[in-house]
Amino acid sequence: MTTERARISLSVAPAYTGSELLAVMSARLLKEGQTVFAGVGIPLLAAILAQKTHAPGLTILFEGGVIGPFVEAGKLPPSTNEQRCSRRANMLVSITEVLLLLQRGYVDVGFMGGAQIDRFGNLNSSFIGDAENPKIRLPGTGGGNDIASLADMIVAMKHEKRRFVEKVDFITSPGFIDGGDTRAQAGLPAGGMFRVVTDLGILGFEAESRAMTVVALHPGVSAADIKANTGFELPVPDDVEVTPAPTPTELAILRELDPEQLYTA
């Protein structure tokens, strides 16, 4: 075992990167007609991939106030406030207005990542360590807390024990808080964590306890592999599904979108 991640042995090297795998598996979770809050990077790639494959009526929202854009292949925006975000958009509104749409229930899915996640889906993107003397300061919430508080969430991140922890150092974006009905008790009756997509598998949450569980494993990954790279007890059903590998069509679209591999290397 390495210091950060248990080794996973694959008989044949995959024809795609871990980031491409994250984007493809995330895209497959999105549905036709949904409205999705997407950040740059893997979330945006996944949303565009879904638009170009099975969900042409998917509407993308950017925190900067852009509604319904169609981002040009090879010209991915570096932030949600950049002009390339607005190509062929239906509307350009203020940040306040786009977040009010979220508050009113017009957003189906929020898409984000984080530095840490715990067994109940709480995300930390604020700092690592003690609040008074953190080891690392992170970007913070942006609109992450708003989105996680009001929409169903899909989280995409690499699967490492240092990221999947028993308890996050700080709750930037709430999942199911302490499990059970504690999210609703905290004043958040809507939304919650739907899926966590990693380079090892797809994770969901039990209906009553709201604890994380494995929904599917990616090709070549075993139950032992995913447990070894998780910092808490993670149930894996005996009959757990295996995800279909990314198709040549999905990979071709991704590589056209990000030819320089800014986000998929």
GROMACS .gro file of C-alpha atoms in nm:
model
  265
    1MET     CA    1   0.000   0.000   0.000
    2THR     CA    2   0.126   0.348  -0.082
    3THR     CA    3   0.103   0.636   0.164
    4GLU     CA    4  -0.207   0.780   0.001
    5ARG     CA    5  -0.375   0.511  -0.201
    6ALA     CA    6  -0.383   0.133  -0.204
    7ARG     CA    7  -0.250  -0.020  -0.523
    8ILE     CA    8  -0.500  -0.159  -0.772
    9SER     CA    9  -0.381  -0.423  -1.016
   10LEU     CA   10  -0.540  -0.426  -1.361
   11SER     CA   11  -0.454  -0.701  -1.607
   12VAL     CA   12  -0.478  -0.458  -1.901
   13ALA     CA   13  -0.415  -0.084  -1.886
   14PRO     CA   14  -0.739   0.105  -1.961
   15ALA     CA   15  -0.762   0.312  -2.280
   16TYR     CA   16  -0.880   0.617  -2.087
   17THR     CA   17  -0.763   0.832  -1.798
   18GLY     CA   18  -0.915   0.839  -1.451
   19SER     CA   19  -1.053   1.187  -1.521
   20GLU     CA   20  -1.215   1.069  -1.844
   21LEU     CA   21  -1.374   0.785  -1.648
   22LEU     CA   22  -1.511   1.035  -1.393
   23ALA     CA   23  -1.661   1.252  -1.668
   24VAL     CA   24  -1.825   0.962  -1.854
   25MET     CA   25  -1.976   0.800  -1.545
   26SER     CA   26  -2.102   1.136  -1.420
   27ALA     CA   27  -2.257   1.220  -1.758
   28ARG     CA   28  -2.452   0.894  -1.759
   29LEU     CA   29  -2.627   0.998  -1.436
   30LEU     CA   30  -2.775   1.310  -1.596
   31LYS     CA   31  -3.119   1.287  -1.758
   32GLU     CA   32  -3.299   1.453  -2.046
   33GLY     CA   33  -3.485   1.769  -1.942
   34GLN     CA   34  -3.292   1.827  -1.620
   35THR     CA   35  -3.149   2.162  -1.513
   36VAL     CA   36  -2.794   2.124  -1.381
   37PHE     CA   37  -2.573   2.360  -1.184
   38ALA     CA   38  -2.225   2.279  -1.317
   39GLY     CA   39  -1.884   2.413  -1.228
   40VAL     CA   40  -1.585   2.410  -1.462
   41GLY     CA   41  -1.371   2.101  -1.509
   42ILE     CA   42  -1.518   1.751  -1.480
   43PRO     CA   43  -1.873   1.872  -1.394
   44LEU     CA   44  -1.891   2.085  -1.709
   45LEU     CA   45  -1.738   1.812  -1.927
   46ALA     CA   46  -1.993   1.563  -1.793
   47ALA     CA   47  -2.284   1.798  -1.856
   48ILE     CA   48  -2.175   1.874  -2.215
   49LEU     CA   49  -2.112   1.504  -2.281
   50ALA     CA   50  -2.466   1.427  -2.163
   51GLN     CA   51  -2.601   1.699  -2.396
   52LYS     CA   52  -2.416   1.549  -2.691
   53THR     CA   53  -2.520   1.189  -2.624
   54HIS     CA   54  -2.846   1.108  -2.445
   55ALA     CA   55  -2.975   1.439  -2.302
   56PRO     CA   56  -2.985   1.713  -2.567
   57GLY     CA   57  -3.247   1.898  -2.365
   58LEU     CA   58  -3.025   1.927  -2.058
   59THR     CA   59  -2.998   2.288  -1.934
   60ILE     CA   60  -2.668   2.400  -1.783
   61LEU     CA   61  -2.654   2.681  -1.526
   62PHE     CA   62  -2.338   2.864  -1.422
   63GLU     CA   63  -2.305   3.037  -1.088
   64GLY     CA   64  -2.195   3.355  -1.266
   65GLY     CA   65  -2.550   3.401  -1.401
   66VAL     CA   66  -2.550   3.208  -1.730
   67ILE     CA   67  -2.853   2.994  -1.818
   68GLY     CA   68  -2.857   2.739  -2.100
   69PRO     CA   69  -2.519   2.786  -2.272
   70PHE     CA   70  -2.364   2.558  -2.535
   71VAL     CA   71  -1.990   2.567  -2.474
   72GLU     CA   72  -1.772   2.537  -2.784
   73ALA     CA   73  -1.551   2.229  -2.815
   74GLY     CA   74  -1.186   2.305  -2.746
   75LYS     CA   75  -1.269   2.636  -2.578
   76LEU     CA   76  -1.359   2.535  -2.223
   77PRO     CA   77  -1.393   2.827  -1.980
   78PRO     CA   78  -1.143   2.844  -1.691
   79SER     CA   79  -1.407   2.978  -1.451
   80THR     CA   80  -1.784   3.021  -1.428
   81ASN     CA   81  -1.749   3.399  -1.476
   82GLU     CA   82  -1.560   3.383  -1.806
   83GLN     CA   83  -1.712   3.495  -2.137
   84ARG     CA   84  -1.680   3.152  -2.297
   85CYS     CA   85  -1.946   3.034  -2.049
   86SER     CA   86  -2.209   3.246  -2.223
   87ARG     CA   87  -2.190   3.109  -2.580
   88ARG     CA   88  -2.544   3.065  -2.720
   89ALA     CA   89  -2.692   3.107  -2.372
   90ASN     CA   90  -3.066   3.148  -2.328
   91MET     CA   91  -3.026   3.414  -2.059
   92LEU     CA   92  -2.759   3.617  -1.884
   93VAL     CA   93  -2.870   3.722  -1.536
   94SER     CA   94  -2.708   3.827  -1.210
   95ILE     CA   95  -2.556   3.583  -0.959
   96THR     CA   96  -2.841   3.669  -0.723
   97GLU     CA   97  -3.105   3.583  -0.982
   98VAL     CA   98  -2.951   3.249  -1.077
   99LEU     CA   99  -2.928   3.150  -0.710
  100LEU     CA  100  -3.290   3.257  -0.661
  101LEU     CA  101  -3.385   3.003  -0.930
  102LEU     CA  102  -3.209   2.744  -0.716
  103GLN     CA  103  -3.396   2.859  -0.405
  104ARG     CA  104  -3.730   2.840  -0.587
  105GLY     CA  105  -3.672   2.477  -0.682
  106TYR     CA  106  -3.600   2.513  -1.054
  107VAL     CA  107  -3.265   2.332  -1.036
  108ASP     CA  108  -3.266   1.952  -1.040
  109VAL     CA  109  -2.900   1.863  -0.991
  110GLY     CA  110  -2.593   2.030  -0.846
  111PHE     CA  111  -2.252   1.909  -0.959
  112MET     CA  112  -1.930   1.963  -0.763
  113GLY     CA  113  -1.615   1.819  -0.613
  114GLY     CA  114  -1.432   1.867  -0.285
  115ALA     CA  115  -1.116   1.795  -0.090
  116GLN     CA  116  -1.289   1.573   0.168
  117ILE     CA  117  -1.615   1.381   0.193
  118ASP     CA  118  -1.747   1.173   0.484
  119ARG     CA  119  -1.982   0.876   0.517
  120PHE     CA  120  -2.290   1.102   0.514
  121GLY     CA  121  -2.186   1.298   0.205
  122ASN     CA  122  -2.075   1.619   0.376
  123LEU     CA  123  -1.816   1.801   0.164
  124ASN     CA  124  -1.520   2.009   0.275
  125SER     CA  125  -1.361   2.261   0.038
  126SER     CA  126  -1.260   2.517   0.304
  127PHE     CA  127  -0.950   2.395   0.489
  128ILE     CA  128  -0.762   2.086   0.609
  129GLY     CA  129  -0.677   2.062   0.977
  130ASP     CA  130  -0.777   2.285   1.265
  131ALA     CA  131  -0.983   2.596   1.192
  132GLU     CA  132  -0.752   2.818   1.398
  133ASN     CA  133  -0.433   2.683   1.243
  134PRO     CA  134  -0.515   2.492   0.922
  135LYS     CA  135  -0.256   2.285   0.738
  136ILE     CA  136  -0.404   2.385   0.402
  137ARG     CA  137  -0.648   2.660   0.305
  138LEU     CA  138  -0.882   2.570   0.020
  139PRO     CA  139  -1.095   2.788  -0.213
  140GLY     CA  140  -1.403   2.780   0.009
  141THR     CA  141  -1.770   2.754  -0.074
  142GLY     CA  142  -1.845   2.987  -0.364
  143GLY     CA  143  -2.202   2.879  -0.431
  144GLY     CA  144  -2.136   2.525  -0.310
  145ASN     CA  145  -2.326   2.558   0.017
  146ASP     CA  146  -2.632   2.705  -0.158
  147ILE     CA  147  -2.633   2.433  -0.422
  148ALA     CA  148  -2.582   2.145  -0.178
  149SER     CA  149  -2.851   2.285   0.052
  150LEU     CA  150  -3.120   2.304  -0.215
  151ALA     CA  151  -3.058   2.050  -0.494
  152ASP     CA  152  -2.982   1.682  -0.543
  153MET     CA  153  -2.606   1.649  -0.560
  154ILE     CA  154  -2.362   1.456  -0.776
  155VAL     CA  155  -2.003   1.471  -0.653
  156ALA     CA  156  -1.707   1.370  -0.872
  157MET     CA  157  -1.368   1.313  -0.709
  158LYS     CA  158  -1.071   1.078  -0.695
  159HIS     CA  159  -1.107   0.791  -0.450
  160GLU     CA  160  -0.833   0.820  -0.185
  161LYS     CA  161  -0.836   0.745   0.185
  162ARG     CA  162  -0.723   1.099   0.265
  163ARG     CA  163  -1.032   1.231   0.082
  164PHE     CA  164  -1.289   0.977   0.206
  165VAL     CA  165  -1.271   1.041   0.580
  166GLU     CA  166  -1.478   0.943   0.883
  167LYS     CA  167  -1.559   1.308   0.954
  168VAL     CA  168  -1.471   1.610   0.742
  169ASP     CA  169  -1.262   1.882   0.904
  170PHE     CA  170  -1.531   2.136   0.811
  171ILE     CA  171  -1.873   2.111   0.644
  172THR     CA  172  -1.859   2.351   0.351
  173SER     CA  173  -2.148   2.189   0.164
  174PRO     CA  174  -2.394   1.976   0.363
  175GLY     CA  175  -2.481   1.622   0.272
  176PHE     CA  176  -2.694   1.426   0.517
  177ILE     CA  177  -2.518   1.592   0.818
  178ASP     CA  178  -2.512   1.313   1.082
  179GLY     CA  179  -2.734   1.070   0.893
  180GLY     CA  180  -3.099   0.976   0.936
  181ASP     CA  181  -3.325   1.282   0.926
  182THR     CA  182  -3.065   1.526   1.060
  183ARG     CA  183  -3.054   1.713   0.729
  184ALA     CA  184  -3.426   1.793   0.751
  185GLN     CA  185  -3.390   1.878   1.121
  186ALA     CA  186  -3.119   2.128   1.026
  187GLY     CA  187  -3.374   2.311   0.811
  188LEU     CA  188  -3.288   2.152   0.475
  189PRO     CA  189  -3.595   1.950   0.371
  190ALA     CA  190  -3.505   1.945   0.000
  191GLY     CA  191  -3.209   1.803  -0.190
  192GLY     CA  192  -2.928   1.589  -0.056
  193MET     CA  193  -2.651   1.371  -0.191
  194PHE     CA  194  -2.759   1.153  -0.483
  195ARG     CA  195  -2.437   0.995  -0.610
  196VAL     CA  196  -2.062   1.018  -0.557
  197VAL     CA  197  -1.867   0.924  -0.869
  198THR     CA  198  -1.503   0.823  -0.825
  199ASP     CA  199  -1.236   0.656  -1.035
  200LEU     CA  200  -1.311   0.331  -0.849
  201GLY     CA  201  -1.690   0.318  -0.847
  202ILE     CA  202  -2.025   0.487  -0.798
  203LEU     CA  203  -2.152   0.543  -0.444
  204GLY     CA  204  -2.501   0.609  -0.314
  205PHE     CA  205  -2.667   0.652   0.024
  206GLU     CA  206  -2.892   0.417   0.219
  207ALA     CA  207  -3.253   0.531   0.239
  208GLU     CA  208  -3.286   0.540   0.620
  209SER     CA  209  -2.938   0.572   0.771
  210ARG     CA  210  -2.817   0.795   0.483
  211ALA     CA  211  -2.475   0.630   0.512
  212MET     CA  212  -2.264   0.588   0.201
  213THR     CA  213  -2.269   0.254   0.021
  214VAL     CA  214  -2.132   0.118  -0.306
  215VAL     CA  215  -2.377   0.114  -0.599
  216ALA     CA  216  -2.134  -0.005  -0.867
  217LEU     CA  217  -1.766  -0.078  -0.924
  218HIS     CA  218  -1.572   0.020  -1.234
  219PRO     CA  219  -1.414  -0.249  -1.454
  220GLY     CA  220  -1.112  -0.413  -1.290
  221VAL     CA  221  -1.188  -0.277  -0.941
  222SER     CA  222  -1.268  -0.517  -0.656
  223ALA     CA  223  -1.457  -0.467  -0.332
  224ALA     CA  224  -1.124  -0.495  -0.148
  225ASP     CA  225  -0.977  -0.218  -0.363
  226ILE     CA  226  -1.250   0.035  -0.287
  227LYS     CA  227  -1.255  -0.049   0.085
  228ALA     CA  228  -0.877  -0.013   0.111
  229ASN     CA  229  -0.901   0.340  -0.030
  230THR     CA  230  -1.179   0.457   0.203
  231GLY     CA  231  -1.124   0.599   0.552
  232PHE     CA  232  -1.445   0.455   0.697
  233GLU     CA  233  -1.650   0.135   0.674
  234LEU     CA  234  -1.802   0.122   0.327
  235PRO     CA  235  -2.056  -0.156   0.258
  236VAL     CA  236  -2.025  -0.337  -0.075
  237PRO     CA  237  -2.322  -0.561  -0.171
  238ASP     CA  238  -2.238  -0.916  -0.279
  239ASP     CA  239  -2.425  -0.860  -0.605
  240VAL     CA  240  -2.276  -0.516  -0.676
  241GLU     CA  241  -2.295  -0.409  -1.040
  242VAL     CA  242  -1.998  -0.335  -1.265
  243THR     CA  243  -2.023  -0.021  -1.479
  244PRO     CA  244  -1.987  -0.053  -1.858
  245ALA     CA  245  -1.653   0.093  -1.966
  246PRO     CA  246  -1.650   0.428  -2.150
  247THR     CA  247  -1.738   0.383  -2.516
  248PRO     CA  248  -1.525   0.505  -2.808
  249THR     CA  249  -1.798   0.761  -2.888
  250GLU     CA  250  -1.800   0.903  -2.533
  251LEU     CA  251  -1.421   0.926  -2.527
  252ALA     CA  252  -1.406   1.088  -2.871
  253ILE     CA  253  -1.650   1.360  -2.762
  254LEU     CA  254  -1.453   1.426  -2.442
  255ARG     CA  255  -1.126   1.452  -2.632
  256GLU     CA  256  -1.280   1.693  -2.880
  257LEU     CA  257  -1.407   1.906  -2.591
  258ASP     CA  258  -1.072   1.905  -2.409
  259PRO     CA  259  -0.803   1.843  -2.675
  260GLU     CA  260  -0.525   1.982  -2.455
  261GLN     CA  261  -0.636   1.761  -2.163
  262LEU     CA  262  -0.663   2.056  -1.928
  263TYR     CA  263  -0.912   1.861  -1.717
  264THR     CA  264  -0.887   1.500  -1.841
  265ALA     CA  265  -0.513   1.426  -1.817
   0.00000   0.00000   0.00000
